[in-house]
Amino acid sequence: MNKHQESVELKAIGLVHTRERYRYEAPRQSVFASNEGWIELLPDYNFEAALEYLSGFERIWVIFKFHLNETWNPKVSPPVISPAGRKVGVFASRSPHRPNPIGMSCVELTGVEKRRIYIRNFDMLDGTPVFDIKPYIPAVDAFPGSAAGWVDETAKCTWQINYSPLFMEECNFIISQGGINLENFCRIQLAVEPLNARRKRINIISDGVCDIACRTWRVRFEFDQHARQIQVLKIYSAYTAEELLPDAPDKYGDKPLHRLFNDKYSGW
């Protein structure tokens, strides 16, 4: 091994805290996110002084570790589907499957309090180790006119997503009870190639109507393939009545929420 191949040790300076814990809850990029959380920096390093004057910035760069990934691939299928479904080189993508599992994200900064950095609209999961934080400076960090290679070709592949009032009420109820954000899930999974059953848990209900699975929930939506439009209709529990009996095993610890949800919405 020559000097250019030597390993470099990085130590986390803090962790991300957020509701999103699973890979499928991570937005493709922070610009597609709709969430809130914070970064808690470690004690005993005088990080309080290191954060001085950061609160004056509207956005920050966060350098972090893709802590759920253990392998990498030289060619990947990007979360934003490439034209014709082709794979691209990992260095031409933002895929988390990298030789070194390092990510960077530009996120909204909403406040700084001691060692806690409050952030909004980010693509990191709960427990993500953070290596560094830098201010976003528009004059030197933004180049909106730059060519973006194959990404420029994907705009024509994006679907418009609309949500019914019933879905939004159900979604907000689940969130209020400590459940997952299914609106965010739909935004991530349905914007590009929503009917791709190879990459998504899709079940065709009838002509123009599908369910998509998210852990123990099912979301029903209508689609217009010609117009590339989706209307998200309603949420269903994936548990059967027998599986929701009081003495039934509860592998994921979420059946009390499903019972509450069914009591409130099963007749709608």
GROMACS .gro file of N, CA, C and O in nm, residues 9 128 177 195 251 265:
model
   24
    9GLU      N    1  -0.869   0.784   0.959
    9GLU     CA    2  -0.972   0.763   1.061
    9GLU      C    3  -1.055   0.889   1.078
    9GLU      O    4  -1.003   1.000   1.095
  128THR      N    5  -2.772   0.866   1.242
  128THR     CA    6  -2.665   0.891   1.145
  128THR      C    7  -2.548   0.962   1.211
  128THR      O    8  -2.565   1.069   1.270
  177GLN      N    9  -4.979   0.956   1.661
  177GLN     CA   10  -4.970   0.842   1.751
  177GLN      C   11  -4.831   0.779   1.752
  177GLN      O   12  -4.811   0.670   1.804
  195LEU      N   13  -4.489   0.251  -1.064
  195LEU     CA   14  -4.545   0.119  -1.089
  195LEU      C   15  -4.438   0.012  -1.108
  195LEU      O   16  -4.468  -0.099  -1.152
  251LYS      N   17  -4.481  -0.856   1.643
  251LYS     CA   18  -4.340  -0.854   1.606
  251LYS      C   19  -4.284  -0.713   1.599
  251LYS      O   20  -4.171  -0.686   1.642
  265TYR      N   21  -6.108   0.453   1.127
  265TYR     CA   22  -6.120   0.473   0.983
  265TYR      C   23  -6.168   0.352   0.903
  265TYR      O   24  -6.188   0.364   0.781
   0.00000   0.00000   0.00000
